[in-house]
Amino acid sequence: RLLLPGRQRWAQVRRVAYRIPCKFAPNMSTTSLVMVSEARRFIQECLSRVGVPAAKQRCVADLMLAADYRGVNGSGINRLDMYLSDLQHRYVDISADPILIHDTLTTAHVDGNRAMGVFVANYCMDLAMAKARQTGIGFVVANHSQHIGMAAWYAFRAVAKGYIALVMANTPPLMVAPGAREASVGENCLAFGATGNYSHLMLDMSTTMRDIGAIEWAFLTQQEIPPTWAADGSCTPTTLPNLALSAQQLYPIGGHQGFSLATMIDVLCGVMSGANYATRIPRWCVPCPRCAPNLGLAMLVLDPTFFVPDFNDRLDDFSRRIRSSCPANARNPVKMPGEVEKQQMDYVDELGALPYPNLLLAKCKLIANMLCVKPMQLAFEPCQRYSH
Amino acid sequence: RLLLPGRQRWAQVRRVAYRIPCKFAPNMSTTSLVMVSEARRFIQECLSRVGVPAAKQRCVADLMLAADYRGVNGSGINRLDMYLSDLQHRYVDISADPILIHDTLTTAHVDGNRAMGVFVANYCMDLAMAKARQTGIGFVVANHSQHIGMAAWYAFRAVAKGYIALVMANTPPLMVAPGAREASVGENCLAFGATGNYSHLMLDMSTTMRDIGAIEWAFLTQQEIPPTWAADGSCTPTTLPNLALSAQQLYPIGGHQGFSLATMIDVLCGVMSGANYATRIPRWCVPCPRCAPNLGLAMLVLDPTFFVPDFNDRLDDFSRRIRSSCPANARNPVKMPGEVEKQQMDYVDELGALPYPNLLLAKCKLIANMLCVKPMQLAFEPCQRYSH
């Protein structure tokens, strides 16, 4: 087995994004295209290097590529270094699978067993769907889970089978409660999906103004962030993503409401599941030796046909009514939750490849060098403006 | 039976709050105290005049007084005229009780039967708790419901028995979606409660920055509102509550996130229950003859002991961790959801009476005159600065 990079090296990879002292790195402002198959090859080879078996590699790559396809880039290939580092340092157990602690006809309590978040969440979603199929409802909570990536991924899996799904997960403390000077609760995320005949609805949000991944993405694409998103190290609103990333103090949506929603999600995912919660969760930037973050998640799946026979028609009508409300700009009709992501998917389809900012590609190149994996190739070499 | 006031007269009562053309009414800026027993007497007598039987009067008064006690004044005695008008015009059926359409071990679908919202919601909460007692979870949706008042009221009923409760309800379209010029979805509310040994958590929010009741209250207490709360008639942010009230276009929390949450609640409460949703719900200000609003609600009750044995201890620890995070102002520690309301209750206890703004008392006096009910007496006559 090859010598794998140490903790210091992974920290260095993250510093590519975090610690650039000037406002923005020069000459890094372009985006390059990468074919989906090439991005998949790269992700899977990297995972393979830290010991993830082939079938599991594919699951993780699916999740990341779906996030990049939908434009939820903070949960895309941008998360690769975190997953690789967690796997290599054994915060995540490569060989583990989640196990059932206890279940009833409609509920289940799962021990994530320190498996990768995507496997814990997939397992819980399968369980919740199986229960909803029989009784109209399935509710599953899990502990000893990890970062599950884009929560909408799991909601989509249920929505594809006609269910309504609510997916929640907690995260390390990243949210500054109103009136506080430090982060005490996670940017806990919530995804909700439902489908009609011709329309679907997919809400995917964190309880902070934007999740930390979106701020990382703003850095990678060298854009300023609105001052309502995050604080810098001195608890003052900042527009510079690198300051926001090193401080890790995000603002809740709507002040007390977003904070309250975050506590609700933490109670369901953390307190009730036996997982960690609030400040009991170690921060990402402070790796705690030999202790996994022990994150929690909660999922509710409903079969709408147990309640009304014409749910799909009603959801179509619901979407139509909201979409047809008078827009402020006549050429920009009102969008349902998930439509912006749908537009991004159309855009990626048109491009025929995934657009990645060059700073992200630089980070991937570092990973490739560290793991002795062939770097990710650009889709159209002549357009390549970045070289390392 | 006495001649009861017509639709025009009720509209006049609402105009007290809505249509005062100048910025604020002069000499109305004080607050007077009313004993709880006197407020209860007044509410019950008014309800009695429109034919509500004694036991039901008490339920409605409990709900309103609890809202005023907690400082959720928009759902307090301020809502009396709306309930009375609805009852008198038969949008609400005084004699009706909710009935069960269909249920399973864990779910139920209820027909609210156009009964008063408080009875529909109480019925659903009892049902959900009974199911949670047996299986750890209870999920109930209802249609043909009405305005349920303070959603936290029902969550408290479950929390008092050690359950975790999530209560959601939809409302007439009051929220302007991002990029829209008109309201298309409700300010749909969400309450969530859980209890530990020494702490409890009670989240009670609308998906708009503040609900319409809070804006009514701002008008009654003659305070400007932040421009982030609502638009005026020309779709521009306003700081004047009367303009906000006549336009009825509220802004969602956090832009797209709040709007998405509102659609989630509408899908669960409206689309899935068979109730009205989005623009299918008639607006409060446009009474539709012979058609009830047919609102929906959804409730999820969980018994945490089905998942972890020490939930109460864990919730105490969770609250302690967040409350002990470093505050921005040392004398103002971080507050958990529900603590501001707890402080208001302590304040009311200290006063020994409920503080009502004089504009609200003027509205109540109009109601008293219309229904030939003895007007509400102030607690300390010498302090009375307002006379009609």
PDB file of N, CA and C in Angstrom, chain B residues 194-252:
ATOM      1  N   ALA B 194     -40.533  20.952  22.273  1.00  0.00           N
ATOM      2  CA  ALA B 194     -39.956  19.783  22.937  1.00  0.00           C
ATOM      3  C   ALA B 194     -39.613  20.219  24.354  1.00  0.00           C
ATOM      4  N   THR B 195     -39.562  19.251  25.266  1.00  0.00           N
ATOM      5  CA  THR B 195     -39.286  19.631  26.653  1.00  0.00           C
ATOM      6  C   THR B 195     -38.233  18.748  27.287  1.00  0.00           C
ATOM      7  N   GLY B 196     -37.416  19.365  28.140  1.00  0.00           N
ATOM      8  CA  GLY B 196     -36.459  18.616  28.940  1.00  0.00           C
ATOM      9  C   GLY B 196     -36.964  18.579  30.373  1.00  0.00           C
ATOM     10  N   ASN B 197     -36.045  18.341  31.335  1.00  0.00           N
ATOM     11  CA  ASN B 197     -36.460  18.377  32.740  1.00  0.00           C
ATOM     12  C   ASN B 197     -36.605  19.809  33.227  1.00  0.00           C
ATOM     13  N   TYR B 198     -35.672  20.644  32.800  1.00  0.00           N
ATOM     14  CA  TYR B 198     -35.641  22.010  33.323  1.00  0.00           C
ATOM     15  C   TYR B 198     -35.796  23.061  32.231  1.00  0.00           C
ATOM     16  N   SER B 199     -35.847  22.629  31.001  1.00  0.00           N
ATOM     17  CA  SER B 199     -35.889  23.596  29.909  1.00  0.00           C
ATOM     18  C   SER B 199     -36.927  23.137  28.903  1.00  0.00           C
ATOM     19  N   HIS B 200     -37.452  24.069  28.166  1.00  0.00           N
ATOM     20  CA  HIS B 200     -38.225  23.656  27.019  1.00  0.00           C
ATOM     21  C   HIS B 200     -37.900  24.553  25.839  1.00  0.00           C
ATOM     22  N   LEU B 201     -38.319  24.087  24.708  1.00  0.00           N
ATOM     23  CA  LEU B 201     -38.006  24.749  23.456  1.00  0.00           C
ATOM     24  C   LEU B 201     -39.327  24.898  22.730  1.00  0.00           C
ATOM     25  N   MET B 202     -39.684  26.126  22.383  1.00  0.00           N
ATOM     26  CA  MET B 202     -40.953  26.320  21.683  1.00  0.00           C
ATOM     27  C   MET B 202     -40.742  27.324  20.563  1.00  0.00           C
ATOM     28  N   LEU B 203     -40.668  26.779  19.370  1.00  0.00           N
ATOM     29  CA  LEU B 203     -40.515  27.603  18.174  1.00  0.00           C
ATOM     30  C   LEU B 203     -41.908  27.865  17.626  1.00  0.00           C
ATOM     31  N   ASP B 204     -42.195  29.103  17.306  1.00  0.00           N
ATOM     32  CA  ASP B 204     -43.526  29.467  16.799  1.00  0.00           C
ATOM     33  C   ASP B 204     -43.315  30.575  15.789  1.00  0.00           C
ATOM     34  N   MET B 205     -43.387  30.251  14.535  1.00  0.00           N
ATOM     35  CA  MET B 205     -43.044  31.248  13.525  1.00  0.00           C
ATOM     36  C   MET B 205     -43.951  31.141  12.306  1.00  0.00           C
ATOM     37  N   SER B 206     -44.055  32.254  11.623  1.00  0.00           N
ATOM     38  CA  SER B 206     -44.629  32.209  10.287  1.00  0.00           C
ATOM     39  C   SER B 206     -43.448  32.148   9.332  1.00  0.00           C
ATOM     40  N   THR B 207     -43.725  31.884   8.063  1.00  0.00           N
ATOM     41  CA  THR B 207     -42.637  31.826   7.087  1.00  0.00           C
ATOM     42  C   THR B 207     -42.394  33.195   6.454  1.00  0.00           C
ATOM     43  N   THR B 208     -43.205  34.179   6.843  1.00  0.00           N
ATOM     44  CA  THR B 208     -42.898  35.565   6.492  1.00  0.00           C
ATOM     45  C   THR B 208     -42.064  36.154   7.626  1.00  0.00           C
ATOM     46  N   MET B 209     -41.451  37.317   7.367  1.00  0.00           N
ATOM     47  CA  MET B 209     -40.589  37.928   8.376  1.00  0.00           C
ATOM     48  C   MET B 209     -41.347  38.065   9.697  1.00  0.00           C
ATOM     49  N   ARG B 210     -42.578  38.526   9.621  1.00  0.00           N
ATOM     50  CA  ARG B 210     -43.499  38.500  10.757  1.00  0.00           C
ATOM     51  C   ARG B 210     -44.878  38.212  10.192  1.00  0.00           C
ATOM     52  N   ASP B 211     -45.761  37.644  11.011  1.00  0.00           N
ATOM     53  CA  ASP B 211     -47.099  37.367  10.502  1.00  0.00           C
ATOM     54  C   ASP B 211     -47.930  38.650  10.476  1.00  0.00           C
ATOM     55  N   ILE B 212     -49.075  38.566   9.822  1.00  0.00           N
ATOM     56  CA  ILE B 212     -49.915  39.754   9.660  1.00  0.00           C
ATOM     57  C   ILE B 212     -50.377  40.278  11.027  1.00  0.00           C
ATOM     58  N   GLY B 213     -50.535  39.372  11.990  1.00  0.00           N
ATOM     59  CA  GLY B 213     -50.942  39.775  13.338  1.00  0.00           C
ATOM     60  C   GLY B 213     -49.905  40.686  13.989  1.00  0.00           C
ATOM     61  N   ALA B 214     -48.630  40.392  13.743  1.00  0.00           N
ATOM     62  CA  ALA B 214     -47.569  41.222  14.326  1.00  0.00           C
ATOM     63  C   ALA B 214     -47.596  42.622  13.710  1.00  0.00           C
ATOM     64  N   ILE B 215     -47.983  42.699  12.431  1.00  0.00           N
ATOM     65  CA  ILE B 215     -48.055  44.012  11.787  1.00  0.00           C
ATOM     66  C   ILE B 215     -49.278  44.774  12.301  1.00  0.00           C
ATOM     67  N   GLU B 216     -50.371  44.050  12.498  1.00  0.00           N
ATOM     68  CA  GLU B 216     -51.545  44.678  13.125  1.00  0.00           C
ATOM     69  C   GLU B 216     -51.163  45.220  14.503  1.00  0.00           C
ATOM     70  N   TRP B 217     -50.388  44.426  15.224  1.00  0.00           N
ATOM     71  CA  TRP B 217     -49.983  44.847  16.572  1.00  0.00           C
ATOM     72  C   TRP B 217     -49.088  46.080  16.508  1.00  0.00           C
ATOM     73  N   ALA B 218     -48.194  46.102  15.508  1.00  0.00           N
ATOM     74  CA  ALA B 218     -47.339  47.290  15.337  1.00  0.00           C
ATOM     75  C   ALA B 218     -48.209  48.512  15.095  1.00  0.00           C
ATOM     76  N   PHE B 219     -49.279  48.336  14.329  1.00  0.00           N
ATOM     77  CA  PHE B 219     -50.170  49.472  14.107  1.00  0.00           C
ATOM     78  C   PHE B 219     -50.838  49.881  15.410  1.00  0.00           C
ATOM     79  N   LEU B 220     -51.354  48.883  16.136  1.00  0.00           N
ATOM     80  CA  LEU B 220     -52.095  49.189  17.359  1.00  0.00           C
ATOM     81  C   LEU B 220     -51.200  49.855  18.401  1.00  0.00           C
ATOM     82  N   THR B 221     -49.928  49.486  18.421  1.00  0.00           N
ATOM     83  CA  THR B 221     -49.010  50.110  19.379  1.00  0.00           C
ATOM     84  C   THR B 221     -48.282  51.287  18.735  1.00  0.00           C
ATOM     85  N   GLN B 222     -48.704  51.648  17.525  1.00  0.00           N
ATOM     86  CA  GLN B 222     -48.188  52.819  16.832  1.00  0.00           C
ATOM     87  C   GLN B 222     -46.674  52.821  16.692  1.00  0.00           C
ATOM     88  N   GLN B 223     -46.189  51.691  16.192  1.00  0.00           N
ATOM     89  CA  GLN B 223     -44.763  51.591  15.910  1.00  0.00           C
ATOM     90  C   GLN B 223     -44.547  51.356  14.432  1.00  0.00           C
ATOM     91  N   GLU B 224     -43.464  51.900  13.922  1.00  0.00           N
ATOM     92  CA  GLU B 224     -43.108  51.610  12.542  1.00  0.00           C
ATOM     93  C   GLU B 224     -42.594  50.174  12.450  1.00  0.00           C
ATOM     94  N   ILE B 225     -42.686  49.610  11.271  1.00  0.00           N
ATOM     95  CA  ILE B 225     -42.152  48.262  11.073  1.00  0.00           C
ATOM     96  C   ILE B 225     -40.885  48.364  10.227  1.00  0.00           C
ATOM     97  N   PRO B 226     -39.975  47.390  10.375  1.00  0.00           N
ATOM     98  CA  PRO B 226     -38.785  47.411   9.506  1.00  0.00           C
ATOM     99  C   PRO B 226     -39.204  47.230   8.048  1.00  0.00           C
ATOM    100  N   PRO B 227     -38.480  47.828   7.111  1.00  0.00           N
ATOM    101  CA  PRO B 227     -38.869  47.725   5.696  1.00  0.00           C
ATOM    102  C   PRO B 227     -38.729  46.316   5.135  1.00  0.00           C
ATOM    103  N   THR B 228     -38.138  45.408   5.928  1.00  0.00           N
ATOM    104  CA  THR B 228     -37.980  44.031   5.443  1.00  0.00           C
ATOM    105  C   THR B 228     -39.240  43.192   5.648  1.00  0.00           C
ATOM    106  N   TRP B 229     -40.241  43.739   6.327  1.00  0.00           N
ATOM    107  CA  TRP B 229     -41.410  42.924   6.670  1.00  0.00           C
ATOM    108  C   TRP B 229     -42.447  42.842   5.557  1.00  0.00           C
ATOM    109  N   ALA B 230     -42.745  43.996   4.934  1.00  0.00           N
ATOM    110  CA  ALA B 230     -43.920  43.995   4.040  1.00  0.00           C
ATOM    111  C   ALA B 230     -43.815  45.079   2.985  1.00  0.00           C
ATOM    112  N   ALA B 231     -44.621  44.909   1.924  1.00  0.00           N
ATOM    113  CA  ALA B 231     -44.679  45.903   0.851  1.00  0.00           C
ATOM    114  C   ALA B 231     -45.945  46.750   1.011  1.00  0.00           C
ATOM    115  N   ASP B 232     -45.937  47.916   0.373  1.00  0.00           N
ATOM    116  CA  ASP B 232     -47.169  48.713   0.326  1.00  0.00           C
ATOM    117  C   ASP B 232     -47.900  48.378  -0.975  1.00  0.00           C
ATOM    118  N   GLY B 233     -48.924  49.148  -1.305  1.00  0.00           N
ATOM    119  CA  GLY B 233     -49.750  48.845  -2.478  1.00  0.00           C
ATOM    120  C   GLY B 233     -48.988  48.853  -3.793  1.00  0.00           C
ATOM    121  N   SER B 234     -47.845  49.563  -3.829  1.00  0.00           N
ATOM    122  CA  SER B 234     -47.097  49.623  -5.089  1.00  0.00           C
ATOM    123  C   SER B 234     -45.885  48.684  -5.077  1.00  0.00           C
ATOM    124  N   CYS B 235     -45.960  47.658  -4.234  1.00  0.00           N
ATOM    125  CA  CYS B 235     -44.907  46.629  -4.179  1.00  0.00           C
ATOM    126  C   CYS B 235     -43.557  47.180  -3.747  1.00  0.00           C
ATOM    127  N   THR B 236     -43.560  48.241  -2.964  1.00  0.00           N
ATOM    128  CA  THR B 236     -42.315  48.801  -2.444  1.00  0.00           C
ATOM    129  C   THR B 236     -42.283  48.538  -0.940  1.00  0.00           C
ATOM    130  N   PRO B 237     -41.122  48.232  -0.392  1.00  0.00           N
ATOM    131  CA  PRO B 237     -41.053  48.004   1.054  1.00  0.00           C
ATOM    132  C   PRO B 237     -41.573  49.220   1.817  1.00  0.00           C
ATOM    133  N   THR B 238     -42.312  48.975   2.864  1.00  0.00           N
ATOM    134  CA  THR B 238     -42.881  50.082   3.636  1.00  0.00           C
ATOM    135  C   THR B 238     -42.535  49.937   5.108  1.00  0.00           C
ATOM    136  N   THR B 239     -42.507  51.062   5.803  1.00  0.00           N
ATOM    137  CA  THR B 239     -42.314  51.022   7.264  1.00  0.00           C
ATOM    138  C   THR B 239     -43.608  51.366   7.984  1.00  0.00           C
ATOM    139  N   LEU B 240     -44.661  51.661   7.223  1.00  0.00           N
ATOM    140  CA  LEU B 240     -45.930  52.050   7.849  1.00  0.00           C
ATOM    141  C   LEU B 240     -46.876  50.850   7.907  1.00  0.00           C
ATOM    142  N   PRO B 241     -47.227  50.440   9.144  1.00  0.00           N
ATOM    143  CA  PRO B 241     -48.047  49.226   9.258  1.00  0.00           C
ATOM    144  C   PRO B 241     -49.399  49.351   8.566  1.00  0.00           C
ATOM    145  N   ASN B 242     -50.001  50.555   8.540  1.00  0.00           N
ATOM    146  CA  ASN B 242     -51.318  50.638   7.895  1.00  0.00           C
ATOM    147  C   ASN B 242     -51.236  50.385   6.391  1.00  0.00           C
ATOM    148  N   LEU B 243     -50.165  50.862   5.754  1.00  0.00           N
ATOM    149  CA  LEU B 243     -49.990  50.574   4.331  1.00  0.00           C
ATOM    150  C   LEU B 243     -49.748  49.084   4.114  1.00  0.00           C
ATOM    151  N   ALA B 244     -48.948  48.496   5.001  1.00  0.00           N
ATOM    152  CA  ALA B 244     -48.672  47.059   4.901  1.00  0.00           C
ATOM    153  C   ALA B 244     -49.952  46.254   5.068  1.00  0.00           C
ATOM    154  N   LEU B 245     -50.809  46.704   5.985  1.00  0.00           N
ATOM    155  CA  LEU B 245     -52.043  45.953   6.260  1.00  0.00           C
ATOM    156  C   LEU B 245     -53.021  46.043   5.099  1.00  0.00           C
ATOM    157  N   SER B 246     -53.085  47.208   4.451  1.00  0.00           N
ATOM    158  CA  SER B 246     -54.045  47.279   3.348  1.00  0.00           C
ATOM    159  C   SER B 246     -53.503  46.566   2.105  1.00  0.00           C
ATOM    160  N   ALA B 247     -52.159  46.507   1.941  1.00  0.00           N
ATOM    161  CA  ALA B 247     -51.607  45.818   0.765  1.00  0.00           C
ATOM    162  C   ALA B 247     -51.588  44.302   0.949  1.00  0.00           C
ATOM    163  N   GLN B 248     -51.365  43.836   2.198  1.00  0.00           N
ATOM    164  CA  GLN B 248     -51.290  42.397   2.495  1.00  0.00           C
ATOM    165  C   GLN B 248     -50.266  41.674   1.612  1.00  0.00           C
ATOM    166  N   GLN B 249     -49.083  42.218   1.538  1.00  0.00           N
ATOM    167  CA  GLN B 249     -48.003  41.567   0.790  1.00  0.00           C
ATOM    168  C   GLN B 249     -46.779  41.493   1.685  1.00  0.00           C
ATOM    169  N   LEU B 250     -46.596  40.350   2.307  1.00  0.00           N
ATOM    170  CA  LEU B 250     -45.506  40.204   3.270  1.00  0.00           C
ATOM    171  C   LEU B 250     -44.305  39.531   2.613  1.00  0.00           C
ATOM    172  N   TYR B 251     -43.124  39.834   3.135  1.00  0.00           N
ATOM    173  CA  TYR B 251     -41.901  39.244   2.596  1.00  0.00           C
ATOM    174  C   TYR B 251     -41.528  37.974   3.352  1.00  0.00           C
ATOM    175  N   PRO B 252     -41.068  36.946   2.613  1.00  0.00           N
ATOM    176  CA  PRO B 252     -40.644  35.710   3.279  1.00  0.00           C
ATOM    177  C   PRO B 252     -39.334  35.899   4.047  1.00  0.00           C
TER     178      PRO B 252
END
